[in-house]
Short mmCIF file of C-alpha atoms in Angstrom, two decimals:
data_model
loop_
_atom_site.label_atom_id
_atom_site.label_comp_id
_atom_site.label_asym_id
_atom_site.label_seq_id
_atom_site.Cartn_x
_atom_site.Cartn_y
_atom_site.Cartn_z
CA MET A 1 165.88 -65.03 -88.58
CA SER A 2 164.99 -65.59 -84.70
CA LYS A 3 163.25 -61.65 -84.49
CA HIS A 4 161.35 -62.83 -87.19
CA ASN A 5 160.32 -66.16 -85.42
CA ASP A 6 159.64 -64.62 -82.47
CA ARG A 7 156.89 -61.85 -84.47
CA ILE A 8 155.33 -64.86 -85.81
CA LEU A 9 155.08 -67.45 -82.74
CA MET A 10 153.63 -63.95 -81.16
CA GLU A 11 151.20 -63.37 -83.65
CA ALA A 12 150.40 -67.34 -83.75
CA VAL A 13 149.43 -66.79 -79.60
CA HIS A 14 147.58 -63.52 -80.11
CA LYS A 15 145.28 -65.21 -82.56
CA LYS A 16 144.60 -67.79 -80.91
CA LEU A 17 143.83 -66.15 -77.88
CA GLN A 18 141.62 -63.28 -79.81
CA GLN A 19 139.50 -66.86 -80.00
CA HIS A 20 138.49 -66.39 -76.42
CA THR A 21 137.92 -63.36 -75.83
CA ARG A 22 133.51 -61.59 -74.93
CA ARG A 23 134.62 -59.24 -77.91
CA GLN A 24 135.51 -61.74 -80.15
CA PHE A 25 132.55 -64.02 -79.36
CA LEU A 26 130.15 -60.72 -79.61
CA ARG A 27 132.15 -59.83 -82.76
CA GLU A 28 131.19 -63.03 -84.07
CA SER A 29 127.82 -63.88 -83.16
CA MET A 30 125.90 -61.20 -83.62
CA LEU A 31 124.60 -62.49 -86.67
CA GLY A 32 123.62 -65.75 -85.18
CA LEU A 33 122.26 -64.16 -82.13
CA GLY A 34 120.07 -61.98 -83.76
CA ALA A 35 118.51 -64.63 -86.51
CA ILE A 36 117.79 -66.97 -82.97
CA GLY A 37 115.64 -63.76 -81.89
CA PHE A 38 113.91 -63.12 -85.89
CA ALA A 39 113.08 -67.65 -85.83
CA GLY A 40 111.32 -67.16 -82.04
CA LEU A 41 109.41 -64.20 -83.05
CA TYR A 42 107.83 -65.78 -86.43
CA GLY A 43 108.23 -69.51 -85.04
CA CYS A 44 110.70 -70.43 -87.55
CA GLY A 45 112.44 -73.48 -86.59
CA SER A 46 111.35 -77.56 -86.68
CA SER A 47 107.91 -76.61 -85.08
CA SER A 48 106.67 -74.49 -88.16
CA GLY A 49 105.67 -77.06 -89.85
CA GLY A 50 108.39 -78.05 -92.11
CA GLN A 51 110.42 -81.57 -91.07
CA ALA A 52 113.69 -81.69 -91.28
CA ASN A 53 115.32 -84.77 -92.46
CA VAL A 54 118.35 -86.25 -89.66
CA PHE A 55 121.83 -85.19 -90.50
CA ASP A 56 124.25 -86.92 -88.67
CA PRO A 57 127.33 -85.01 -90.04
CA THR A 58 130.04 -88.39 -89.36
CA HIS A 59 128.33 -90.42 -91.37
CA PRO A 60 126.53 -87.55 -94.21
CA LEU A 61 126.24 -90.12 -96.49
CA GLU A 62 124.45 -93.34 -94.26
CA ALA A 63 121.67 -94.80 -96.44
CA LYS A 64 118.48 -93.22 -94.73
CA ALA A 65 114.67 -94.54 -94.77
CA PRO A 66 112.37 -92.15 -96.94
CA GLN A 67 108.87 -90.47 -94.91
CA PHE A 68 106.35 -93.30 -96.16
CA ALA A 69 107.35 -96.29 -98.83
CA PRO A 70 108.52 -95.22 -101.45
CA LYS A 71 107.85 -96.38 -105.52
CA ALA A 72 111.57 -95.62 -106.80
CA ARG A 73 114.81 -96.51 -105.59
CA SER A 74 117.24 -93.90 -107.82
CA VAL A 75 116.76 -91.36 -110.11
CA ILE A 76 118.27 -91.35 -114.02
CA TYR A 77 117.44 -87.46 -114.98
CA LEU A 78 118.22 -86.83 -119.03
CA HIS A 79 118.15 -83.02 -119.54
CA MET A 80 118.34 -82.37 -123.43
CA ALA A 81 119.98 -78.50 -122.59
CA GLY A 82 118.99 -75.86 -124.74
CA ALA A 83 115.10 -77.16 -125.21
CA PRO A 84 113.99 -79.46 -127.82
CA SER A 85 110.90 -78.73 -129.95
CA GLN A 86 107.79 -80.36 -128.55
CA LEU A 87 106.27 -79.76 -132.20
CA GLU A 88 109.39 -82.07 -133.99
CA THR A 89 108.98 -84.60 -131.54
CA PHE A 90 105.76 -86.27 -129.22
CA ASP A 91 103.24 -83.30 -129.99
CA PHE A 92 101.76 -83.32 -133.06
CA LYS A 93 100.11 -80.54 -134.80
CA PRO A 94 98.51 -80.98 -138.14
CA ASP A 95 96.64 -77.59 -137.39
CA LEU A 96 100.07 -75.90 -137.42
CA GLN A 97 100.08 -77.13 -140.77
CA LYS A 98 97.49 -75.75 -142.17
CA LEU A 99 98.65 -72.23 -141.02
CA ASP A 100 102.68 -72.70 -142.31
CA GLY A 101 103.92 -69.73 -143.66
CA GLN A 102 101.04 -67.51 -142.81
CA ASP A 103 101.56 -64.40 -140.11
CA CYS A 104 101.13 -64.99 -136.53
CA PRO A 105 97.68 -63.50 -135.53
CA PRO A 106 98.20 -60.42 -133.29
CA SER A 107 96.88 -62.87 -130.81
CA LEU A 108 99.50 -64.86 -130.07
CA LEU A 109 101.97 -62.05 -129.41
CA GLU A 110 100.36 -59.04 -127.56
CA GLY A 111 101.28 -58.95 -124.11
CA LYS A 112 104.12 -61.76 -124.58
CA LYS A 113 107.70 -62.02 -123.84
CA PHE A 114 110.15 -63.60 -126.37
CA ALA A 115 113.43 -64.06 -126.30
CA PHE A 116 114.58 -63.02 -129.65
CA ILE A 117 111.02 -63.01 -131.89
CA ARG A 118 110.34 -59.27 -132.62
CA GLY A 119 107.60 -57.77 -135.15
CA VAL A 120 105.22 -59.79 -136.41
CA PRO A 121 106.97 -63.78 -137.32
CA LYS A 122 105.46 -66.55 -139.71
CA MET A 123 103.53 -69.77 -138.45
CA LEU A 124 105.84 -73.16 -138.89
CA GLY A 125 104.50 -76.49 -139.39
CA PRO A 126 105.64 -78.88 -138.11
CA GLN A 127 109.08 -80.37 -139.42
CA VAL A 128 108.81 -83.48 -139.28
CA HIS A 129 106.32 -86.99 -140.23
CA PHE A 130 104.48 -88.32 -137.06
CA ALA A 131 102.19 -91.44 -136.47
CA GLN A 132 101.43 -93.38 -133.75
CA TYR A 133 102.65 -96.28 -131.73
CA GLY A 134 102.03 -98.86 -129.47
CA GLU A 135 99.35 -99.86 -127.65
CA SER A 136 98.60 -96.51 -126.07
CA ARG A 137 98.58 -95.34 -129.48
CA ALA A 138 101.67 -92.48 -128.59
CA TRP A 139 102.31 -89.76 -131.43
CA ILE A 140 106.38 -90.01 -131.70
CA SER A 141 108.06 -87.95 -134.58
CA ASP A 142 110.25 -89.95 -136.98
CA HIS A 143 113.25 -88.39 -135.61
CA LEU A 144 113.01 -90.63 -133.01
CA PRO A 145 112.41 -94.36 -134.26
CA PHE A 146 113.91 -96.30 -131.17
CA HIS A 147 111.24 -94.64 -128.97
CA GLN A 148 108.99 -95.60 -131.59
CA LYS A 149 109.57 -99.07 -130.07
CA ILE A 150 109.18 -98.28 -125.93
CA ALA A 151 106.08 -96.49 -126.59
CA ASP A 152 104.29 -97.79 -124.30
CA ASP A 153 107.02 -97.55 -121.00
CA LEU A 154 106.41 -93.88 -121.88
CA CYS A 155 104.43 -91.39 -119.81
CA PHE A 156 104.03 -87.96 -121.69
CA LEU A 157 103.70 -84.95 -119.86
CA LYS A 158 102.22 -82.65 -122.44
CA ALA A 159 101.18 -79.74 -121.02
CA VAL A 160 104.40 -78.39 -118.94
CA THR A 161 105.22 -74.71 -118.11
CA THR A 162 107.15 -72.48 -116.85
CA ASP A 163 107.69 -69.08 -116.11
CA GLN A 164 111.33 -68.62 -117.28
CA PHE A 165 112.12 -67.96 -120.87
CA ASN A 166 116.03 -67.67 -120.52
CA HIS A 167 117.91 -71.04 -120.18
CA ALA A 168 119.50 -70.66 -117.55
CA PRO A 169 117.28 -68.92 -115.06
CA ALA A 170 114.67 -71.87 -116.62
CA GLN A 171 117.56 -74.80 -116.03
CA LEU A 172 117.99 -73.21 -112.46
CA LEU A 173 114.53 -73.82 -111.71
CA MET A 174 114.12 -76.74 -113.15
CA HIS A 175 116.87 -78.57 -111.07
CA THR A 176 116.83 -76.49 -108.33
CA GLY A 177 113.55 -74.70 -107.60
CA SER A 178 114.91 -71.79 -108.05
CA ALA A 179 115.48 -69.31 -110.79
CA ARG A 180 118.52 -67.87 -108.41
CA LEU A 181 121.44 -69.22 -108.10
CA GLY A 182 122.16 -70.41 -104.24
CA ARG A 183 119.65 -72.94 -103.58
CA PRO A 184 120.60 -77.14 -104.02
CA SER A 185 120.08 -79.23 -107.13
CA MET A 186 117.62 -81.79 -106.57
CA GLY A 187 119.97 -84.42 -106.94
CA SER A 188 121.56 -83.11 -103.62
CA TRP A 189 117.97 -83.24 -102.24
CA VAL A 190 117.80 -86.78 -102.83
CA THR A 191 120.58 -87.68 -101.68
CA TYR A 192 120.03 -85.27 -98.42
CA GLY A 193 117.52 -87.36 -97.85
CA LEU A 194 118.23 -90.64 -98.88
CA GLY A 195 122.02 -91.15 -98.39
CA THR A 196 123.55 -94.03 -100.46
CA GLU A 197 123.44 -97.92 -100.56
CA ASN A 198 127.67 -97.69 -102.08
CA GLU A 199 130.36 -96.47 -99.75
CA ASN A 200 132.62 -96.17 -102.31
CA LEU A 201 130.96 -94.19 -105.16
CA PRO A 202 129.44 -90.83 -104.99
CA ALA A 203 125.55 -90.71 -104.53
CA PHE A 204 125.03 -88.00 -106.76
CA VAL A 205 127.10 -88.52 -110.45
CA VAL A 206 126.99 -85.77 -113.17
CA LEU A 207 127.58 -86.73 -117.03
CA VAL A 208 127.78 -83.99 -119.71
CA SER A 209 127.49 -84.76 -123.53
CA GLY A 210 127.53 -82.39 -126.84
CA GLY A 211 130.87 -80.88 -125.64
CA SER A 212 129.55 -78.08 -123.70
CA ASN A 213 128.28 -77.50 -119.99
CA PRO A 214 124.51 -76.30 -119.51
CA ASP A 215 124.31 -72.45 -120.08
CA ALA A 216 123.54 -72.40 -115.67
CA GLY A 217 126.75 -74.37 -115.16
CA LYS A 218 127.52 -76.44 -112.44
CA SER A 219 125.41 -74.88 -110.19
CA ILE A 220 122.44 -77.20 -111.37
CA TRP A 221 124.19 -79.58 -109.40
CA GLY A 222 125.88 -78.35 -106.46
CA SER A 223 124.58 -78.25 -103.30
CA GLY A 224 123.60 -74.80 -102.14
CA PHE A 225 122.69 -74.54 -98.59
CA LEU A 226 123.24 -78.08 -98.02
CA PRO A 227 126.32 -79.47 -96.51
CA SER A 228 128.94 -79.52 -99.16
CA VAL A 229 128.74 -83.28 -99.29
CA TYR A 230 125.78 -83.30 -101.29
CA GLN A 231 126.83 -82.10 -104.19
CA GLY A 232 126.91 -83.99 -107.46
CA VAL A 233 130.18 -85.50 -108.92
CA GLN A 234 130.76 -85.01 -112.29
CA CYS A 235 132.34 -87.31 -114.17
CA ARG A 236 133.63 -88.21 -117.57
CA SER A 237 133.20 -90.52 -119.80
CA LYS A 238 137.08 -90.47 -121.57
CA GLY A 239 139.68 -90.70 -119.96
CA ASP A 240 140.03 -90.69 -116.25
CA PRO A 241 136.41 -90.44 -114.78
CA VAL A 242 137.28 -87.87 -112.55
CA LEU A 243 140.38 -85.78 -112.54
CA PHE A 244 143.00 -86.34 -110.16
CA LEU A 245 142.10 -90.05 -109.97
CA GLU A 246 145.24 -91.25 -111.02
CA ASN A 247 148.29 -90.60 -108.33
CA PRO A 248 150.77 -88.26 -108.52
CA GLU A 249 154.35 -89.41 -110.05
CA GLY A 250 156.29 -90.70 -107.30
CA ILE A 251 153.32 -90.83 -105.02
CA ASP A 252 152.18 -94.43 -104.47
CA ARG A 253 148.20 -95.75 -102.89
CA ASP A 254 150.28 -95.88 -98.89
CA ILE A 255 151.90 -92.84 -99.02
CA ARG A 256 148.31 -91.27 -100.34
CA LYS A 257 146.69 -92.84 -97.64
CA MET A 258 149.36 -91.54 -95.00
CA SER A 259 149.00 -88.26 -96.58
CA ILE A 260 144.95 -88.47 -96.58
CA GLU A 261 145.20 -89.41 -92.39
CA ALA A 262 147.36 -86.34 -92.22
CA ILE A 263 145.01 -84.13 -93.56
CA ASN A 264 142.45 -85.72 -91.65
CA GLU A 265 143.43 -85.44 -88.47
CA VAL A 266 144.47 -81.16 -88.69
CA ASN A 267 140.54 -81.56 -89.68
CA ALA A 268 139.50 -83.61 -86.85
CA GLN A 269 141.39 -81.37 -84.67
CA GLU A 270 139.71 -78.23 -86.39
CA TYR A 271 136.88 -79.98 -85.37
CA LYS A 272 137.10 -80.09 -81.75
CA GLU A 273 137.89 -76.67 -81.41
CA PHE A 274 134.88 -74.89 -83.99
CA ASN A 275 132.65 -77.70 -84.16
CA ASP A 276 131.91 -77.33 -87.41
CA PRO A 277 129.80 -79.80 -89.35
CA GLU A 278 131.65 -79.07 -92.51
CA ILE A 279 134.81 -80.13 -91.18
CA LEU A 280 133.39 -83.74 -90.67
CA SER A 281 131.87 -83.20 -94.34
CA ARG A 282 135.72 -81.99 -95.49
CA ILE A 283 137.09 -85.29 -93.23
CA PHE A 284 134.01 -87.49 -94.96
CA GLN A 285 134.60 -86.26 -98.43
CA TYR A 286 138.58 -87.39 -97.79
CA GLU A 287 138.21 -90.36 -97.52
CA MET A 288 135.57 -90.94 -100.07
CA ALA A 289 137.92 -89.82 -102.57
CA PHE A 290 140.61 -92.15 -101.26
CA LYS A 291 138.04 -95.61 -101.82
CA MET A 292 136.70 -94.26 -105.56
CA GLN A 293 140.31 -94.47 -106.54
CA VAL A 294 139.31 -98.20 -106.54
CA SER A 295 135.70 -98.56 -107.13
CA VAL A 296 135.15 -95.49 -110.03
CA PRO A 297 137.52 -96.38 -112.80
CA GLU A 298 135.74 -100.22 -112.82
CA ALA A 299 132.50 -98.63 -112.09
CA MET A 300 132.88 -96.25 -115.49
CA ASP A 301 134.31 -98.80 -117.20
CA ILE A 302 131.83 -99.67 -120.36
CA SER A 303 134.48 -101.49 -122.31
CA ASP A 304 133.86 -105.25 -120.19
CA GLU A 305 130.07 -105.27 -121.58
CA PRO A 306 128.56 -107.45 -123.88
CA GLU A 307 128.67 -106.75 -127.83
CA TYR A 308 124.59 -106.99 -127.78
CA ILE A 309 124.66 -104.01 -125.17
CA HIS A 310 126.73 -101.86 -127.18
CA GLN A 311 124.84 -102.44 -130.18
CA MET A 312 121.73 -101.88 -128.17
CA TYR A 313 123.22 -98.10 -126.98
CA GLY A 314 124.97 -97.46 -129.83
CA THR A 315 128.20 -97.00 -127.34
CA GLU A 316 132.18 -96.44 -128.41
CA PRO A 317 134.24 -97.10 -125.65
CA GLY A 318 136.95 -94.48 -125.22
CA LYS A 319 134.58 -92.04 -126.34
CA GLU A 320 133.08 -88.98 -124.69
CA SER A 321 129.18 -89.44 -126.18
CA PHE A 322 125.88 -89.42 -125.08
CA ALA A 323 125.47 -93.24 -125.72
CA ASN A 324 128.45 -94.35 -123.22
CA ASN A 325 126.83 -91.47 -120.61
CA ALA A 326 123.41 -93.24 -120.98
CA LEU A 327 125.26 -97.15 -120.79
CA LEU A 328 127.01 -95.57 -117.46
CA ALA A 329 123.99 -94.46 -115.80
CA ARG A 330 122.58 -98.31 -115.96
CA LYS A 331 125.64 -99.44 -114.42
CA LEU A 332 125.03 -96.60 -111.48
CA VAL A 333 121.99 -97.43 -110.76
CA GLU A 334 122.81 -100.90 -110.85
CA LYS A 335 125.74 -100.20 -108.25
CA GLY A 336 123.46 -98.30 -106.08
CA VAL A 337 124.19 -95.00 -107.15
CA ARG A 338 120.77 -92.42 -106.34
CA PHE A 339 120.76 -89.66 -108.44
CA VAL A 340 122.38 -90.00 -111.85
CA GLN A 341 122.13 -86.71 -113.81
CA LEU A 342 122.84 -86.70 -117.43
CA PHE A 343 122.75 -83.56 -119.59
CA ASP A 344 123.24 -83.07 -123.48
CA TRP A 345 124.11 -79.74 -124.69
CA GLY A 346 122.91 -78.47 -128.20
CA TRP A 347 119.20 -78.68 -128.14
CA ASP A 348 118.89 -74.84 -128.60
CA ALA A 349 116.90 -74.60 -132.08
CA HIS A 350 116.54 -71.29 -133.23
CA GLY A 351 117.93 -71.32 -137.01
CA THR A 352 120.59 -69.33 -137.20
CA SER A 353 122.79 -72.17 -138.79
CA GLN A 354 121.82 -75.58 -140.42
CA ASN A 355 122.83 -77.20 -137.16
CA THR A 356 120.91 -75.25 -134.95
CA SER A 357 117.48 -75.55 -136.92
CA VAL A 358 114.20 -77.78 -136.46
CA VAL A 359 115.37 -79.51 -139.46
CA GLU A 360 118.93 -80.80 -139.75
CA GLY A 361 119.31 -79.48 -136.45
CA MET A 362 117.01 -82.16 -134.45
CA GLU A 363 117.55 -84.75 -137.01
CA ILE A 364 121.19 -84.46 -135.49
CA LYS A 365 120.16 -84.09 -131.79
CA CYS A 366 117.85 -86.79 -132.17
CA GLY A 367 120.09 -89.10 -134.07
CA GLN A 368 122.88 -88.91 -131.08
CA THR A 369 120.42 -89.56 -128.47
CA ASP A 370 117.34 -91.45 -129.45
CA ARG A 371 118.70 -94.91 -129.99
CA ALA A 372 120.41 -95.18 -126.27
CA VAL A 373 117.72 -92.99 -124.76
CA ALA A 374 115.22 -96.17 -125.90
CA ALA A 375 118.11 -98.70 -125.06
CA LEU A 376 118.70 -97.47 -121.68
CA ILE A 377 114.50 -97.89 -120.15
CA ALA A 378 115.08 -101.17 -122.76
CA ASP A 379 118.31 -102.86 -120.09
CA LEU A 380 116.53 -101.81 -117.03
CA LYS A 381 113.48 -102.98 -117.59
CA GLN A 382 114.57 -106.83 -119.03
CA ARG A 383 116.98 -106.24 -115.75
CA GLY A 384 114.28 -106.23 -113.40
CA LEU A 385 115.39 -101.99 -112.73
CA LEU A 386 112.68 -100.04 -114.64
CA ASP A 387 110.40 -101.52 -111.33
CA GLU A 388 112.63 -98.93 -109.10
CA THR A 389 114.22 -96.38 -111.07
CA LEU A 390 113.18 -93.00 -112.18
CA VAL A 391 113.61 -92.15 -116.11
CA VAL A 392 112.89 -88.61 -116.35
CA TRP A 393 113.41 -86.95 -119.70
CA GLY A 394 112.75 -83.39 -120.84
CA GLY A 395 114.41 -79.64 -121.15
CA GLU A 396 113.97 -76.53 -119.52
CA PHE A 397 111.15 -75.31 -121.22
CA GLY A 398 109.74 -75.35 -125.39
CA ARG A 399 110.35 -73.66 -128.60
CA THR A 400 107.33 -71.46 -130.21
CA PRO A 401 104.67 -72.81 -132.97
CA MET A 402 105.91 -69.86 -135.10
CA ALA A 403 109.13 -69.69 -136.63
CA GLU A 404 111.92 -67.13 -135.01
CA ASN A 405 112.39 -64.04 -136.58
CA ARG A 406 116.20 -62.39 -135.18
CA ASP A 407 115.37 -59.10 -133.77
CA GLY A 408 112.85 -59.01 -136.65
CA VAL A 409 114.97 -60.75 -139.38
CA GLU A 410 113.70 -63.47 -140.81
CA ASN A 411 116.71 -66.17 -140.07
CA LYS A 412 118.58 -67.79 -143.14
CA PHE A 413 117.21 -71.85 -141.46
CA LYS A 414 113.90 -72.64 -139.88
CA GLY A 415 114.44 -72.57 -136.34
CA ARG A 416 112.04 -71.79 -133.27
CA ASP A 417 111.89 -69.71 -130.54
CA HIS A 418 111.36 -70.15 -126.46
CA HIS A 419 108.32 -70.48 -125.24
CA VAL A 420 107.27 -70.67 -122.02
CA GLU A 421 103.63 -71.98 -121.90
CA ALA A 422 103.64 -75.38 -123.25
CA PHE A 423 105.90 -78.22 -123.61
CA THR A 424 106.53 -81.89 -123.18
CA MET A 425 108.66 -84.01 -120.50
CA TYR A 426 107.91 -87.35 -120.35
CA MET A 427 108.91 -90.19 -117.44
CA ALA A 428 109.42 -94.10 -117.11
CA GLY A 429 109.59 -96.62 -114.22
CA GLY A 430 109.09 -95.73 -110.74
CA GLY A 431 105.70 -95.88 -109.91
CA ILE A 432 104.54 -94.41 -112.81
CA LYS A 433 101.73 -95.40 -115.47
CA ARG A 434 103.14 -96.36 -118.44
CA GLY A 435 102.24 -95.47 -122.49
CA PHE A 436 99.96 -93.02 -120.84
CA SER A 437 100.05 -89.47 -122.30
CA TYR A 438 98.81 -86.87 -119.06
CA GLY A 439 97.92 -82.65 -120.11
CA GLU A 440 97.28 -81.16 -123.65
CA THR A 441 97.93 -78.17 -125.57
CA ASP A 442 95.88 -76.52 -127.77
CA GLU A 443 94.99 -77.04 -131.69
CA ILE A 444 98.90 -75.64 -132.65
CA GLY A 445 100.50 -76.43 -129.73
CA TYR A 446 100.96 -73.30 -128.42
CA ALA A 447 99.45 -72.77 -124.75
CA ALA A 448 98.94 -76.07 -122.17
CA VAL A 449 94.12 -76.41 -122.32
CA SER A 450 94.52 -79.18 -119.78
CA GLY A 451 97.03 -81.04 -117.65
CA LYS A 452 98.74 -77.98 -116.97
CA VAL A 453 102.29 -79.03 -114.43
CA ASN A 454 105.43 -76.58 -113.57
CA PRO A 455 108.58 -77.50 -112.95
CA HIS A 456 107.76 -77.25 -108.65
CA ASP A 457 104.98 -80.22 -109.52
CA ILE A 458 107.76 -82.64 -111.40
CA GLN A 459 109.55 -82.28 -108.22
CA ALA A 460 107.24 -82.74 -105.95
CA THR A 461 106.30 -85.93 -107.78
CA ILE A 462 109.90 -86.97 -108.21
CA LEU A 463 110.23 -86.91 -104.40
CA ASN A 464 106.57 -88.33 -104.19
CA GLN A 465 107.75 -91.66 -105.87
CA LEU A 466 110.78 -91.61 -103.64
CA GLY A 467 109.15 -91.41 -100.87
CA PHE A 468 108.90 -87.60 -100.33
CA ASP A 469 106.36 -85.00 -98.69
CA HIS A 470 108.20 -82.31 -100.86
CA GLU A 471 106.27 -80.18 -98.05
CA GLN A 472 107.63 -82.08 -95.61
CA PHE A 473 110.76 -82.46 -96.64
CA THR A 474 112.89 -79.41 -95.37
CA PHE A 475 116.79 -77.95 -94.43
CA PRO A 476 116.09 -75.38 -91.72
CA PHE A 477 118.32 -72.28 -92.97
CA GLN A 478 118.48 -68.45 -92.27
CA GLY A 479 116.21 -69.28 -89.62
CA ARG A 480 113.26 -70.86 -91.73
CA PRO A 481 112.54 -74.66 -93.21
CA PHE A 482 113.41 -74.32 -97.31
CA ARG A 483 112.63 -76.65 -99.62
CA LEU A 484 112.64 -77.52 -102.98
CA THR A 485 109.57 -76.95 -103.66
CA ASP A 486 110.09 -73.71 -102.64
CA VAL A 487 106.26 -72.61 -101.43
CA GLU A 488 104.37 -74.30 -104.20
CA GLY A 489 104.45 -77.62 -105.97
CA LYS A 490 101.62 -79.95 -106.48
CA VAL A 491 102.01 -84.00 -106.81
CA ILE A 492 100.78 -85.21 -110.43
CA ASN A 493 98.76 -88.18 -109.05
CA GLU A 494 96.96 -88.55 -112.42
CA ILE A 495 100.27 -90.27 -113.86
CA ILE A 496 101.11 -92.62 -110.23
CA ALA A 497 100.32 -96.18 -111.25
#
């Protein structure tokens, strides 16, 4: 046993000595020295045009001032995962109804790529009645009766486009600025730039409904190459808001605090040795987890809301639902949470089953969310929070004006394939025009004809409302300044109040 202990001790001493040899230094820093050299040669760094945010690893979520006066202080992003059909919600096309059942013209198919359509599909007219509402005379379908009541609070983007026709890459592009894995999410960028006004709650909270995560998984609320403290914290509207929030059996809060203090003492010693800022982020996260034991259960409890609020949202305390998440979103921004992201899965209306058709399926999904979204916007407005909270609604792409014929065979139920050339999103509050519609599609809703925007433009506009120039808001990584909008994007000034 003594020899075994001596061997372990000698190995520890050997490893320790290795950290201080020239050979170890050169081996571990070789790539870093090369990157520094290339950065100098190519003019990368803070002097190359991008303006990096000030990052204090000891207080990574400390509230910070934006680059200029903001219109909004927080964001609630409502993503309908799977992509709702704009032709059954907000983009009314009566001319498309006249073509219903006819063969799709070759001009709409030649040179185009679709996820599932093969051969010649049939045109598919709107599968729901539309009418105009509010002083803005916005076209809204009968699937969304509660949206009809808030028409004058909404700003529609009718000509949104993308270049990704599969769910995961399109969701990544919408939320991280890149169709590939590895980039920080929009919520991570926002919390990196602004920090938080509530030190006892996460700055970036994610709520999921619909029975599944989005196709792109948790990467769309990840921190990418930003420090991990900026990633989204997924909470639940049923059961414990965060897993392992309760103390283990036989462990009280005092013991847990002592455990965290002991762990962080080791982390502090490790930081002194390696000077890695990620270790400080780890210390902060342990401390935040301890604070969350008290703050999160109270913040995530909707049972204490008055009955008229539950009626307004259609909430059912104790159950997992989009309505519960919408009410939680209001409570969280009210308490200073910077970015709240709601994902609702199940909007992929291909027509492969009754529940995924643009008839029954769309009616079901709209019925699950319409009331709660309208209530959220009305509730923020009545509390004086809508002016400083930017609400964004949309999916990752649109749906085709022709019916999906999967692999050339007509589907049993009416459905639409993925479509990149036109879809509808909307914004509300946060300094955005109310009762306004920007952009237009052609007479059948196939392509944008004016006011065309893309995910980078939407990201640039969201950052602008929060007080950031998207071209100057950067983080240094791999020898150059990176930004959310990559090398694209323009602020949609036409929709700013």
